[in-house]
């Protein structure tokens, strides 16, 4: 797989590319599914993290920045990036960031959580 993988947020199918005559573009036209998540490559994520680290060297804020998730959202076939905070949950769930404290507390977690479909699960179990 390359760095140009797009997932349809309507039906969950994955496609390569977003230019005209690519599978993602044709899917957006044929199915009228217009919102896609772009799954950036690991190399791009490393570049983003390095840039983020360099810009935050003097910062004292340790919040998890969703900009490190390596995903963007696109409207096809119009080909523009969607920047909307309502998509942050998807971005954060795609590549979650855990602190060492979060990981240590997983063993103490005994209550079940619910996913978006209402199905119960034990957090930390993969």
CSV table of C-alpha atoms in Angstrom, one decimal:
chain,number,residue,atom,x,y,z
A,1,UNK,CA,0.0,0.0,0.0
A,2,UNK,CA,1.1,3.5,-0.7
A,3,UNK,CA,0.6,6.9,1.0
A,4,UNK,CA,-2.6,7.6,-1.0
A,5,UNK,CA,-5.2,5.4,0.7
A,6,UNK,CA,-8.7,6.9,1.2
A,7,UNK,CA,-11.4,5.3,3.3
A,8,UNK,CA,-15.0,6.2,2.6
A,9,UNK,CA,-16.6,7.3,5.9
A,10,UNK,CA,-20.1,6.4,4.6
A,11,UNK,CA,-19.6,2.7,3.8
A,12,UNK,CA,-16.1,1.9,5.2
A,13,UNK,CA,-14.5,0.8,1.9
A,14,UNK,CA,-10.9,1.7,1.1
A,15,UNK,CA,-9.6,3.0,-2.2
A,16,UNK,CA,-6.3,4.2,-3.6
A,17,UNK,CA,-5.9,7.8,-4.9
A,18,UNK,CA,-8.4,10.7,-5.1
A,19,UNK,CA,-7.7,12.1,-8.5
A,20,UNK,CA,-10.0,11.9,-11.5
A,21,UNK,CA,-10.5,8.3,-12.7
A,22,UNK,CA,-9.2,6.8,-9.4
A,23,UNK,CA,-11.3,4.3,-7.5
A,24,UNK,CA,-12.1,6.7,-4.7
A,25,UNK,CA,-13.1,9.5,-7.1
A,26,UNK,CA,-15.4,7.1,-9.0
A,27,UNK,CA,-16.9,5.7,-5.8
A,28,UNK,CA,-17.8,9.3,-4.7
A,29,UNK,CA,-19.5,9.8,-8.0
A,30,UNK,CA,-21.2,6.4,-8.4
A,31,UNK,CA,-22.3,6.0,-4.8
A,32,UNK,CA,-22.8,9.7,-3.8
A,33,UNK,CA,-20.4,9.1,-0.9
A,34,UNK,CA,-18.5,12.3,-0.4
A,35,UNK,CA,-16.5,12.2,2.8
A,36,UNK,CA,-13.2,10.3,2.9
A,37,UNK,CA,-10.4,9.8,5.4
A,38,UNK,CA,-6.9,10.0,4.0
A,39,UNK,CA,-4.6,7.5,5.7
A,40,UNK,CA,-1.1,9.1,5.5
A,41,UNK,CA,2.0,6.9,5.3
A,42,UNK,CA,4.2,6.3,8.3
A,43,UNK,CA,7.0,8.3,6.7
A,44,UNK,CA,4.6,11.3,6.5
A,45,UNK,CA,3.6,10.8,10.1
A,46,UNK,CA,7.2,10.8,11.2
A,47,UNK,CA,7.8,14.0,9.4
A,48,UNK,CA,4.7,15.6,11.0
A,49,UNK,CA,5.8,14.4,14.4
A,50,UNK,CA,9.3,15.8,14.0
A,51,UNK,CA,7.9,19.1,12.8
A,52,UNK,CA,5.5,19.1,15.8
A,53,UNK,CA,8.3,18.2,18.2
A,54,UNK,CA,10.5,21.0,16.8
A,55,UNK,CA,7.8,23.6,17.1
A,56,UNK,CA,6.9,22.5,20.6
A,57,UNK,CA,10.4,22.3,22.1
A,58,UNK,CA,9.8,25.3,24.2
A,59,UNK,CA,6.1,24.6,24.9
A,60,UNK,CA,4.9,23.4,28.3
A,61,UNK,CA,1.7,21.9,27.0
A,62,UNK,CA,1.6,18.1,27.1
A,63,UNK,CA,-1.9,17.7,25.6
A,64,UNK,CA,-2.4,15.1,22.9
A,65,UNK,CA,-2.6,17.0,19.7
A,66,UNK,CA,-4.8,15.4,17.1
A,67,UNK,CA,-2.5,16.8,14.4
A,68,UNK,CA,-0.1,13.8,15.2
A,69,UNK,CA,-2.7,11.3,14.1
A,70,UNK,CA,-1.6,11.4,10.4
A,71,UNK,CA,-5.1,11.5,8.9
A,72,UNK,CA,-7.0,14.2,7.0
A,73,UNK,CA,-10.5,14.3,5.7
A,74,UNK,CA,-11.5,15.1,2.1
A,75,UNK,CA,-14.6,15.8,0.2
A,76,UNK,CA,-14.7,14.1,-3.2
A,77,UNK,CA,-15.3,14.6,-6.0
A,78,UNK,CA,-14.8,18.3,-5.2
A,79,UNK,CA,-11.3,17.6,-3.9
A,80,UNK,CA,-11.0,19.9,-0.8
A,81,UNK,CA,-9.8,19.1,2.7
A,82,UNK,CA,-12.5,19.1,5.4
A,83,UNK,CA,-11.3,20.8,8.6
A,84,UNK,CA,-14.0,20.4,11.2
A,85,UNK,CA,-13.6,19.6,14.9
A,86,UNK,CA,-16.6,17.2,14.7
A,87,UNK,CA,-14.2,14.8,13.0
A,88,UNK,CA,-11.7,14.8,15.9
A,89,UNK,CA,-13.2,11.7,17.5
A,90,UNK,CA,-12.6,9.8,14.3
A,91,UNK,CA,-9.1,11.2,14.0
A,92,UNK,CA,-8.2,10.4,17.6
A,93,UNK,CA,-9.7,6.9,17.4
A,94,UNK,CA,-7.7,6.1,14.3
A,95,UNK,CA,-4.3,6.4,15.9
A,96,UNK,CA,-4.8,6.8,19.7
A,97,UNK,CA,-2.0,8.2,21.9
A,98,UNK,CA,-1.6,6.7,25.3
A,99,UNK,CA,0.6,8.0,28.1
A,100,UNK,CA,2.6,5.5,30.3
A,101,UNK,CA,0.1,6.2,33.0
A,102,UNK,CA,-2.8,5.2,30.7
A,103,UNK,CA,-1.1,2.0,29.9
A,104,UNK,CA,-0.4,1.1,33.5
A,105,UNK,CA,-4.0,1.7,34.5
A,106,UNK,CA,-5.3,-0.7,31.8
A,107,UNK,CA,-4.8,-3.7,34.2
A,108,UNK,CA,-6.9,-2.0,36.8
A,109,UNK,CA,-9.8,-1.4,34.4
A,110,UNK,CA,-12.6,-3.8,35.2
A,111,UNK,CA,-15.7,-2.1,33.8
A,112,UNK,CA,-16.8,-2.6,30.3
A,113,UNK,CA,-17.2,0.3,27.8
A,114,UNK,CA,-19.5,0.6,24.8
A,115,UNK,CA,-18.5,1.3,21.2
A,116,UNK,CA,-20.4,3.5,18.8
A,117,UNK,CA,-22.7,0.6,18.0
A,118,UNK,CA,-23.6,-0.1,21.6
A,119,UNK,CA,-21.5,-3.2,21.8
A,120,UNK,CA,-19.7,-3.7,25.1
A,121,UNK,CA,-15.9,-4.2,25.2
A,122,UNK,CA,-13.0,-4.2,27.7
A,123,UNK,CA,-10.8,-1.2,27.1
A,124,UNK,CA,-7.2,-2.2,26.2
A,125,UNK,CA,-8.1,-5.5,24.8
A,126,UNK,CA,-7.1,-5.8,21.1
